[in-house]
CSV table of C-alpha atoms in Angstrom, one decimal:
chain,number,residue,atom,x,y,z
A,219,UNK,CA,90.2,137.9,87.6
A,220,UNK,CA,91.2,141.0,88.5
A,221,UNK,CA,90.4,142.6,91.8
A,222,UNK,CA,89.5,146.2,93.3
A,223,UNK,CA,91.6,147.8,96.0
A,224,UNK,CA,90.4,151.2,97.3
A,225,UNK,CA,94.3,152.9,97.9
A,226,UNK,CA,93.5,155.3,96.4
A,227,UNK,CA,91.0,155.0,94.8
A,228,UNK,CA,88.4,151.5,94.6
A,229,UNK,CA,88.2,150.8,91.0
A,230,UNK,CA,85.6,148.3,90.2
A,231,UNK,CA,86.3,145.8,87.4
A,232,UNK,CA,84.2,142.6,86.5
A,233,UNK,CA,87.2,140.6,85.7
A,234,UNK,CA,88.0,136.6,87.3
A,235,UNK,CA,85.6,139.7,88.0
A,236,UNK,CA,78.2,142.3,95.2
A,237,UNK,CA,75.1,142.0,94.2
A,238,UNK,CA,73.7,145.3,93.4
A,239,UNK,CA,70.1,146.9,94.1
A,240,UNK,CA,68.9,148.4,91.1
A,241,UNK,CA,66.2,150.5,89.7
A,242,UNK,CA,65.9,152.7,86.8
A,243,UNK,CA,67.3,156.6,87.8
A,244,UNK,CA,66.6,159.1,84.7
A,245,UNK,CA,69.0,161.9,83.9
A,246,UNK,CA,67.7,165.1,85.3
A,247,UNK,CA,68.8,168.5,83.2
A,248,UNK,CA,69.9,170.5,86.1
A,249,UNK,CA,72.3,168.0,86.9
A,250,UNK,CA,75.5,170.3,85.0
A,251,UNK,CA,78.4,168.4,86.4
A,252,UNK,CA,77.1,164.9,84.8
A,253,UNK,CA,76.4,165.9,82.1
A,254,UNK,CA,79.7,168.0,81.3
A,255,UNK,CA,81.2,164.5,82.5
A,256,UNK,CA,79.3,162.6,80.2
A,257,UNK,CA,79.8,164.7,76.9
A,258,UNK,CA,83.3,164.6,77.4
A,259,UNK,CA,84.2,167.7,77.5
A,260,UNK,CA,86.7,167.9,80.5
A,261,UNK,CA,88.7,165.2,78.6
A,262,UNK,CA,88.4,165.7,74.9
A,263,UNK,CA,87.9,169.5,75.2
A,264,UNK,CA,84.9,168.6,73.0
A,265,UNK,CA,81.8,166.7,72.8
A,266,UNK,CA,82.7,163.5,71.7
A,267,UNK,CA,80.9,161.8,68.3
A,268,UNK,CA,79.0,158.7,68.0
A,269,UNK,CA,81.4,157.6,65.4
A,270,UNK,CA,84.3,157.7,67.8
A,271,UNK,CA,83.1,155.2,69.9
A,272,UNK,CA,84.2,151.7,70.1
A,273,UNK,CA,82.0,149.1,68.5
A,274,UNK,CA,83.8,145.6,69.1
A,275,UNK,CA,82.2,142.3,67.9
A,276,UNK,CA,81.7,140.2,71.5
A,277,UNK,CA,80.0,136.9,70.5
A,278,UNK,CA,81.9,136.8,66.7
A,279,UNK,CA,83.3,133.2,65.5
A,280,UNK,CA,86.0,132.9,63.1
A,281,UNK,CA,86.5,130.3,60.7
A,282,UNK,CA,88.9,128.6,62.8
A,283,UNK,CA,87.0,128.9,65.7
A,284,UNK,CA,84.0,126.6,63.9
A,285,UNK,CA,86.3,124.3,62.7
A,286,UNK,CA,87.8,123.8,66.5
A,287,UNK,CA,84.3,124.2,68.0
A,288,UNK,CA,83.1,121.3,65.3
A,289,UNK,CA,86.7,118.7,65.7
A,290,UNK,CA,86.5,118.5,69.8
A,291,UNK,CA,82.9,117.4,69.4
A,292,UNK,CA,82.4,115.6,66.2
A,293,UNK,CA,81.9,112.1,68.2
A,294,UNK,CA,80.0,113.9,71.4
A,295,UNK,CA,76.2,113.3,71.0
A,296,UNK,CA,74.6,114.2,74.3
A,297,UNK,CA,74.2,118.0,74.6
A,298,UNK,CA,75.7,117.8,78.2
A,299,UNK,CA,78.9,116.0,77.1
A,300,UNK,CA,79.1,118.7,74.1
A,301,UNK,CA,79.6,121.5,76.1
A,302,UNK,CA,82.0,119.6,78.8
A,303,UNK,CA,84.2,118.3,75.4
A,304,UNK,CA,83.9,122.1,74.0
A,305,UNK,CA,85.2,123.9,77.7
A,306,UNK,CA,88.1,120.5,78.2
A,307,UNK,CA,89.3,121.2,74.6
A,308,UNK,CA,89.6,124.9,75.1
A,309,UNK,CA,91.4,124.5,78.5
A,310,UNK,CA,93.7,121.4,77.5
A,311,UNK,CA,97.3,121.8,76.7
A,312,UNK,CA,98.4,122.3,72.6
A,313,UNK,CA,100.7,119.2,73.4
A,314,UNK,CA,97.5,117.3,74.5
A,315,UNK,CA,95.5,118.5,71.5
A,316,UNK,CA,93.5,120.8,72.9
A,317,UNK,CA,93.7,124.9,72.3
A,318,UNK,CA,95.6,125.7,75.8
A,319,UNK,CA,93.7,128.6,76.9
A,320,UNK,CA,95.6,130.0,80.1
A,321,UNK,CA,93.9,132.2,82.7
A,322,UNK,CA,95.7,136.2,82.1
A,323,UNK,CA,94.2,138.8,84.8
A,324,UNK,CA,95.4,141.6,82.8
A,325,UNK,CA,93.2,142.3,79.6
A,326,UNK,CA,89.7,141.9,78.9
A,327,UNK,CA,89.3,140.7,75.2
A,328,UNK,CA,87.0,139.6,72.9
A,329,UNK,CA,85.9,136.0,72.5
A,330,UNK,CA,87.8,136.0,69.2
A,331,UNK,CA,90.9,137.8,70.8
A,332,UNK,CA,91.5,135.0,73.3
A,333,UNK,CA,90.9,132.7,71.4
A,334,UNK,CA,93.9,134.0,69.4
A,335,UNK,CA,96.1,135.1,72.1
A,336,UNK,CA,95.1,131.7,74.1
A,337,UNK,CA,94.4,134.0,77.0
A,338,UNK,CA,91.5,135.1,78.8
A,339,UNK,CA,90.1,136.5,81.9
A,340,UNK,CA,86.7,135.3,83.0
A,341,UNK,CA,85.0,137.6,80.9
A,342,UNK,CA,86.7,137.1,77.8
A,343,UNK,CA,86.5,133.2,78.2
A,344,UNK,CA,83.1,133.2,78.4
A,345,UNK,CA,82.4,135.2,75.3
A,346,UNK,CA,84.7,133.0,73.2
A,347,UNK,CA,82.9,130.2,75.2
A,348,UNK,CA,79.3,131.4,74.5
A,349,UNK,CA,79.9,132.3,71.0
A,350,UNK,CA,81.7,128.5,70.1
A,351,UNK,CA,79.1,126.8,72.0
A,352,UNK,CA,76.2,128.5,70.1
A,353,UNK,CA,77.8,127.6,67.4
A,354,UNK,CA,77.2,124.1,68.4
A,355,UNK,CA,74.0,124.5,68.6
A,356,UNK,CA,73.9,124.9,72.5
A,357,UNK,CA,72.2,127.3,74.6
A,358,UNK,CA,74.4,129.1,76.0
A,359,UNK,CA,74.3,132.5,78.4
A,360,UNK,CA,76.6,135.0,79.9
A,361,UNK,CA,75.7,134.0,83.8
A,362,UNK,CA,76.6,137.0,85.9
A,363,UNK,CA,78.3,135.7,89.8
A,364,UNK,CA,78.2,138.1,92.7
A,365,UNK,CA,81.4,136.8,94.6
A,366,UNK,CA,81.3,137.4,98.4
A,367,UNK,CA,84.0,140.3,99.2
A,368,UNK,CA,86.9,139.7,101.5
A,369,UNK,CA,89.1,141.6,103.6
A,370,UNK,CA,92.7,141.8,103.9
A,371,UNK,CA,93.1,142.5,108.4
A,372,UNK,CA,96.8,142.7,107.6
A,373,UNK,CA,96.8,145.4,105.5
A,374,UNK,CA,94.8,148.0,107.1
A,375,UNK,CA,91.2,145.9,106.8
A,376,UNK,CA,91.8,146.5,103.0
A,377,UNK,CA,88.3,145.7,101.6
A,378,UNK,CA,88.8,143.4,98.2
A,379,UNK,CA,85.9,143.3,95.6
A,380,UNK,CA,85.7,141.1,92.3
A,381,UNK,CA,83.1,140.8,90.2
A,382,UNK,CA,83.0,137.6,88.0
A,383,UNK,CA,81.2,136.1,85.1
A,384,UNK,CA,81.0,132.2,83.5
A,385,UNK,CA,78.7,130.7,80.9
A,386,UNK,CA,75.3,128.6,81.8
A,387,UNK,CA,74.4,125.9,79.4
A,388,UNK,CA,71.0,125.1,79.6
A,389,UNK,CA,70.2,121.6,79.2
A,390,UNK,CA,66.8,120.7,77.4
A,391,UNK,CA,63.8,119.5,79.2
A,392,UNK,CA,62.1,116.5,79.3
A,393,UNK,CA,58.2,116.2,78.1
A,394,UNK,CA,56.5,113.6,78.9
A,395,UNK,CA,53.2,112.7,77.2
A,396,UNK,CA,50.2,113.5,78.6
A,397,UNK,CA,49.2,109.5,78.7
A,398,UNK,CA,52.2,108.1,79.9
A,399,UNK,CA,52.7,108.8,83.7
A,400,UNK,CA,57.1,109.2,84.4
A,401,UNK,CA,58.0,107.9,87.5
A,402,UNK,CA,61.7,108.9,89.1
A,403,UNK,CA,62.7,111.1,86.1
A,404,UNK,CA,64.7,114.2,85.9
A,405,UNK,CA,66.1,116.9,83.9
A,406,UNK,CA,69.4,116.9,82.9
A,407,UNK,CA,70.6,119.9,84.9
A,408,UNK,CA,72.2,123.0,83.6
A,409,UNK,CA,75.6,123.6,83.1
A,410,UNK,CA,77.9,126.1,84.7
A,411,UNK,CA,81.3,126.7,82.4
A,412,UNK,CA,84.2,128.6,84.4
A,413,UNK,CA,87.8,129.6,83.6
A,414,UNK,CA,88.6,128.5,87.3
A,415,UNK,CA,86.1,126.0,88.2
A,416,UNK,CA,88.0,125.8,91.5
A,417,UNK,CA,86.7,129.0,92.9
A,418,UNK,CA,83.2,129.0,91.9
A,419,UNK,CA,80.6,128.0,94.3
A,420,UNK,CA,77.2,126.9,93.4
A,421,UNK,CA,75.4,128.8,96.2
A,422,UNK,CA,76.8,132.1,95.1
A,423,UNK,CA,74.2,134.4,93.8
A,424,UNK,CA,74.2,134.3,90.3
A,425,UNK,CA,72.0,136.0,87.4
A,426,UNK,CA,71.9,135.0,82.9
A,427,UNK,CA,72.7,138.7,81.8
A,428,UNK,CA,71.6,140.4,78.7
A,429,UNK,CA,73.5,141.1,75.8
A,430,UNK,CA,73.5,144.9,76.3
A,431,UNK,CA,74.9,144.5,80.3
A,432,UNK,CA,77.6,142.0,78.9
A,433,UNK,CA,79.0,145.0,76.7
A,434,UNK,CA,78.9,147.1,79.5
A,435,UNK,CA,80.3,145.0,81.6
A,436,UNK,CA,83.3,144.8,78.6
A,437,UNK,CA,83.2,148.7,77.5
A,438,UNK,CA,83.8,149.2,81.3
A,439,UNK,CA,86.7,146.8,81.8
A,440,UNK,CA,88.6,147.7,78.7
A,441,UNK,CA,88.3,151.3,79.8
A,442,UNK,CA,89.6,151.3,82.9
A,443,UNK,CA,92.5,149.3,81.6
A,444,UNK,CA,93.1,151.8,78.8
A,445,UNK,CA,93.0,154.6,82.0
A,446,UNK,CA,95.5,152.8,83.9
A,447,UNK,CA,98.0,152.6,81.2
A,448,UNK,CA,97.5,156.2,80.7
A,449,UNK,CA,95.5,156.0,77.3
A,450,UNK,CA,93.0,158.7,78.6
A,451,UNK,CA,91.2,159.1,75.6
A,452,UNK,CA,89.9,155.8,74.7
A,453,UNK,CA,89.8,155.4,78.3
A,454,UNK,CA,86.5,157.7,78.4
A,455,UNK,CA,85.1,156.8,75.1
A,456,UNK,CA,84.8,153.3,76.5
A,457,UNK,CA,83.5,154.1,79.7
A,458,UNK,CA,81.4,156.4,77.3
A,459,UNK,CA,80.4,153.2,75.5
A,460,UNK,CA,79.6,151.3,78.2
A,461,UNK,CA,77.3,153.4,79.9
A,462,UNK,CA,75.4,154.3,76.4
A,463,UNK,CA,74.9,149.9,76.3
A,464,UNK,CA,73.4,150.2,80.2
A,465,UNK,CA,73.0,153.0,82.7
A,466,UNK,CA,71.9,150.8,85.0
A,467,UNK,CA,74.6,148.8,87.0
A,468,UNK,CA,75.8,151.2,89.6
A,469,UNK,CA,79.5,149.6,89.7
A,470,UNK,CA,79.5,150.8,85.9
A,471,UNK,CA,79.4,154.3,87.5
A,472,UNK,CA,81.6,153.7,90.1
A,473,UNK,CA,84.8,152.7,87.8
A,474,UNK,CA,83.4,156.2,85.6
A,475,UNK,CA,83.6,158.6,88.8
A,476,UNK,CA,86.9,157.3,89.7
A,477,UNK,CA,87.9,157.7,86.3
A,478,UNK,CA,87.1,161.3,86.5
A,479,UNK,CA,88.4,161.5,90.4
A,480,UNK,CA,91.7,160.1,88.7
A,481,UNK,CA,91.8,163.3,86.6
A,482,UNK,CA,91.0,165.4,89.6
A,483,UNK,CA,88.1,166.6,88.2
A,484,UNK,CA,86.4,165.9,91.7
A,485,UNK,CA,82.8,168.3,91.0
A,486,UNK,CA,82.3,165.6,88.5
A,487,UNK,CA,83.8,163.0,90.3
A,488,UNK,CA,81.2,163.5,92.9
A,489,UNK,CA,78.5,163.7,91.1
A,490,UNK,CA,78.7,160.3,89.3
A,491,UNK,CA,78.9,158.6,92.5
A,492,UNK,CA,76.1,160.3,93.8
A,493,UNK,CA,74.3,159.1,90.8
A,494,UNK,CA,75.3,155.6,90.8
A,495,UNK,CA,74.4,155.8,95.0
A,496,UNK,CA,70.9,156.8,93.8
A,497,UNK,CA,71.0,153.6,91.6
A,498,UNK,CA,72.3,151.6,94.5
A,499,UNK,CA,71.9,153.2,97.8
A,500,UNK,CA,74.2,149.8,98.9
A,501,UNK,CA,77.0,150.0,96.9
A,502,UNK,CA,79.6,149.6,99.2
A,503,UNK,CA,82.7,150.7,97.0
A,504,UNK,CA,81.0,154.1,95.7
A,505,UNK,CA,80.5,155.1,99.7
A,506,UNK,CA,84.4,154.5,100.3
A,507,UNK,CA,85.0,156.3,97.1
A,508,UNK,CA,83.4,159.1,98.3
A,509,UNK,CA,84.5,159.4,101.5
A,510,UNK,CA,88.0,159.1,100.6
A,511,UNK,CA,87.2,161.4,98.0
A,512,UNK,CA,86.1,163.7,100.7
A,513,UNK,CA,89.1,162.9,103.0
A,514,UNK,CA,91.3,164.3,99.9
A,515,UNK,CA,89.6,167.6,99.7
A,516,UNK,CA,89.6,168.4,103.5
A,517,UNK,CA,85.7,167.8,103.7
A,518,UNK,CA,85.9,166.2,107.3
A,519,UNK,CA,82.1,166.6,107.3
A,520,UNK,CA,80.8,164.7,104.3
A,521,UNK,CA,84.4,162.0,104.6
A,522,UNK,CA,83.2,161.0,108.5
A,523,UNK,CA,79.4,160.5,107.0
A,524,UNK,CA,80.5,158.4,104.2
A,525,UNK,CA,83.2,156.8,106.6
A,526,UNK,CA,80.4,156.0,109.3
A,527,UNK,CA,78.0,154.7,106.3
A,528,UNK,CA,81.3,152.5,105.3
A,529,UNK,CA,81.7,151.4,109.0
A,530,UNK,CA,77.8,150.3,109.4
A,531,UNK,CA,77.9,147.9,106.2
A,532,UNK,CA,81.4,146.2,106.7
A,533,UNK,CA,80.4,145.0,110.7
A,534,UNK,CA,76.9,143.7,109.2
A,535,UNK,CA,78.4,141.9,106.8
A,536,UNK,CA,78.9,138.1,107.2
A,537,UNK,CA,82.3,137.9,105.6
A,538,UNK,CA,83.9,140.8,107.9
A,539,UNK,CA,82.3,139.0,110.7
A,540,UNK,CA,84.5,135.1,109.0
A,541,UNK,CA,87.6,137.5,108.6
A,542,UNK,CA,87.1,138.8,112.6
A,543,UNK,CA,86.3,135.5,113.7
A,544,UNK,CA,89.4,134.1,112.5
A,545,UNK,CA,91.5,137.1,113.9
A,546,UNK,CA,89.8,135.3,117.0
A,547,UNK,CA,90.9,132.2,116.4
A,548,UNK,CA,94.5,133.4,116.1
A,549,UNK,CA,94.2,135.2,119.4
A,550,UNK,CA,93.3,132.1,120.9
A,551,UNK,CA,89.5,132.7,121.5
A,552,UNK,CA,87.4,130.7,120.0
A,553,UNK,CA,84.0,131.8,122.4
A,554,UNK,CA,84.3,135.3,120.8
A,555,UNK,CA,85.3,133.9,117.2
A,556,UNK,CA,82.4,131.3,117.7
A,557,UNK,CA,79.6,133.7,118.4
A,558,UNK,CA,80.8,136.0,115.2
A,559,UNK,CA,80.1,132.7,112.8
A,560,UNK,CA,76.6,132.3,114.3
A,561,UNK,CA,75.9,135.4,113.3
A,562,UNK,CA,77.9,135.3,109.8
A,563,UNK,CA,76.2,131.9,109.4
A,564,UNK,CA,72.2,133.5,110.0
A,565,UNK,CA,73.0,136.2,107.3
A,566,UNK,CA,74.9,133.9,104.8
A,567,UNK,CA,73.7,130.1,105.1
A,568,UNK,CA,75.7,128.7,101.9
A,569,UNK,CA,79.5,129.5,102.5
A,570,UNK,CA,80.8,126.7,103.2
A,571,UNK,CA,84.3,128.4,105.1
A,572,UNK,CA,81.8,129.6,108.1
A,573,UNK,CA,81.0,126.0,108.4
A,574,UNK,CA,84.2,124.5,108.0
A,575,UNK,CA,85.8,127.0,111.0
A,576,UNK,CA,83.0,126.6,113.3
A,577,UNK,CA,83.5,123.0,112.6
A,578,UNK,CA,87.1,123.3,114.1
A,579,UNK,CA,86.4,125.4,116.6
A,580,UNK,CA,83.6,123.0,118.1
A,581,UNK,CA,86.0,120.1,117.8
A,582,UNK,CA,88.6,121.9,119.9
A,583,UNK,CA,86.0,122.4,122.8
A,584,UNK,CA,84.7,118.7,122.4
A,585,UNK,CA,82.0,119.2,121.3
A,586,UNK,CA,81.7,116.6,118.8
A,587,UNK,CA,77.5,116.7,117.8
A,588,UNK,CA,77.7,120.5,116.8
A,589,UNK,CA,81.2,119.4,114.9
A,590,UNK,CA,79.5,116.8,113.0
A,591,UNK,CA,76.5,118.9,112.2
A,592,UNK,CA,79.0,121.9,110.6
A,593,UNK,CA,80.7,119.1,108.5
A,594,UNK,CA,77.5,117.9,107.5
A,595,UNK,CA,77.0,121.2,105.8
A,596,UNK,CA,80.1,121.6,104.5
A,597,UNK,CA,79.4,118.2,102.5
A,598,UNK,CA,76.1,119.4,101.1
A,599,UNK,CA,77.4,122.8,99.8
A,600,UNK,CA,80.3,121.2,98.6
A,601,UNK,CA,78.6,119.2,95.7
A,602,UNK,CA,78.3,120.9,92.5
A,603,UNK,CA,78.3,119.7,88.5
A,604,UNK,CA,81.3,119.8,85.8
């Protein structure tokens, strides 16, 4: 999936990509600068019209897609083994008999695009996913997963975000008569379908999204590709779009202010993020935004506040304190790098990489009780369905 760097400016796409606090903020009509941004105007040197608007078909099927969908499973009975026959087909090789789907970072499409092209980010996978497996008769969601962020310490504590999506297959549940009493039974559990199974973590927060957020989600990601290849108009008219499916997520308006910051149109710039801030008062990316922003106007005031915001998140968050802790490590000091994972590990008790160092580092100072405990853990996070 792709992934956000903020040089220059942090562009937030949910490709192979924080969990967000959000609440409902209504337009207000003195607000000029947002709503000149959202009419258009600055861009199109007009308002735009409805009819120019994308309107793509997410969840469609084609023929061939049915017939696929119907081959891979035609001998499958259990609903469980459906949907893993349905994801294995789709990611085997043509030369195995299956439709070769390879992962591609660089496009958001529609289900019925990469299924096509035989190329998909996590996004467009799980759309072509969802849509075959309904088909099927399953029921199957876009399941929303807030990856942890990183940071790169080599390049100037380069902050990385990705945003990520996969499909959830839920598995029917078991009834058992009021007369009859079940003893030692259990649901089939639900079913998590990635592109990159690798990388997904079953501990990572994770959400079944609407229809309306998916194609915001979309409208969002296909815009900001269309503005990096210089395509301005469609650029906005899918940002547009995606913002008329759901006001709501605040990295929505992030990737729509530094559309508008692209096209230094910075009094609009500035007010989008403000407005997806008021959505998310935590959004992490929209604070650097600004205050780089800021920097680029000469506002030292308002860039050290949003730089001193910036600072206050990164050292409270558990991953910064895994990436310092194994700067530590490298220096040679594993007390200090130690410490740092306690702390990582009270904030975030399910990532199984804070275990696994603290687990070397207590091995290296003989302590061999602690050690065991830390691999313990890793064992039990490790275990995780399909």
């Amino acid at each position: 999936m792709k992934l956000s760097l903020f040089a220059p400016v942090l562009l937030v796409l949910l490709l192979s990509a924080c969990s967000s606090v959000v609440q409902k903020t209504p337009f207000l009509a003195d607000k000029g600068p947002l709503v000149q941004a959202l009419s258009g105007e600055l861009i199109l040197g007009r308002g735009y019209k409805a009819e120019e608007l994308p309107d793509m078909d997410l969840f469609g099927v084609t023929p061939e897609m049915k017939a696929f969908a119907e081959s891979v499973t035609t001998h499958v009975r259990l609903q469980d083994s459906k949907a893993e026959a349905l994801h294995l087909a789709l990611m085997t090789s043509t030369n195995a008999g299956g439709r070769g789907v390879t992962y591609s970072a660089y496009y958001t499409n529609t289900g019925i695009e990469a299924f096509e092209q035989r190329q998909a980010n996590c996004l467009s996978y799980t759309l072509m996913y969802v849509a075959m497996a309904r088909h099927l008769g399953l029921k199957a969601e876009v399941n929303e997963v807030m990856l942890p962020p990183t940071w790169d310490m080599r390049a100037g504590d380069t902050y990385l975000l990705m945003r990520h999506v996969n499909a959830k297959v839920f598995m029917p549940r078991k009834r058992s008569l009021p007369w009859v009493r079940m003893m030692e039974t259990a649901d089939v559990g639900d079913i998590v379908v990635d592109l990159e199974m690798r990388r997904f973590k079953a501990h990572y927060k994770q959400r079944v999204i609407g229809k309306d957020l998916v194609a915001a989600q979309f409208y969002s990601n296909r815009g900001m590709e269309l503005a990096a290849e210089g395509k301005t108009t469609e650029a906005f008219l899918y940002l547009r779009k995606a913002l008329l499916m759901s006001e709501e997520p605040s990295y929505i308006w992030s990737n729509f202010g530094s559309f508008y910051r692209r096209h230094k149109f910075y009094t609009e710039a500035e007010a989008i993020y403000l407005h997806g801030l008021a959505i998310n008062p935590r959004d992490y990316t929209i604070m650097h935004n600004l205050a780089g922003m800021y920097q680029e106007l000469g506002n030292v005031e308002k860039h050290q506040e949003y730089q001193k915001r910036v600072r206050l998140y990164r050292n409270a968050n558990p991953y910064y304190m895994f990436k310092r802790a194994e700067e530590w490590v490298a220096k040679g000091d594993d007390d200090k790098a130690l410490s740092l994972l306690k702390k990582a590990i009270k904030k975030e008790k399910g990532e199984q990489r804070f275990y696994r160092l603290a687990a070397e580092i207590y091995e290296r100072k003989g302590d061999t009780g602690n050690a065991e405990q830390m691999r313990d853990k890793v064992y039990q996070l490790s275990t995780i369905r399909f």
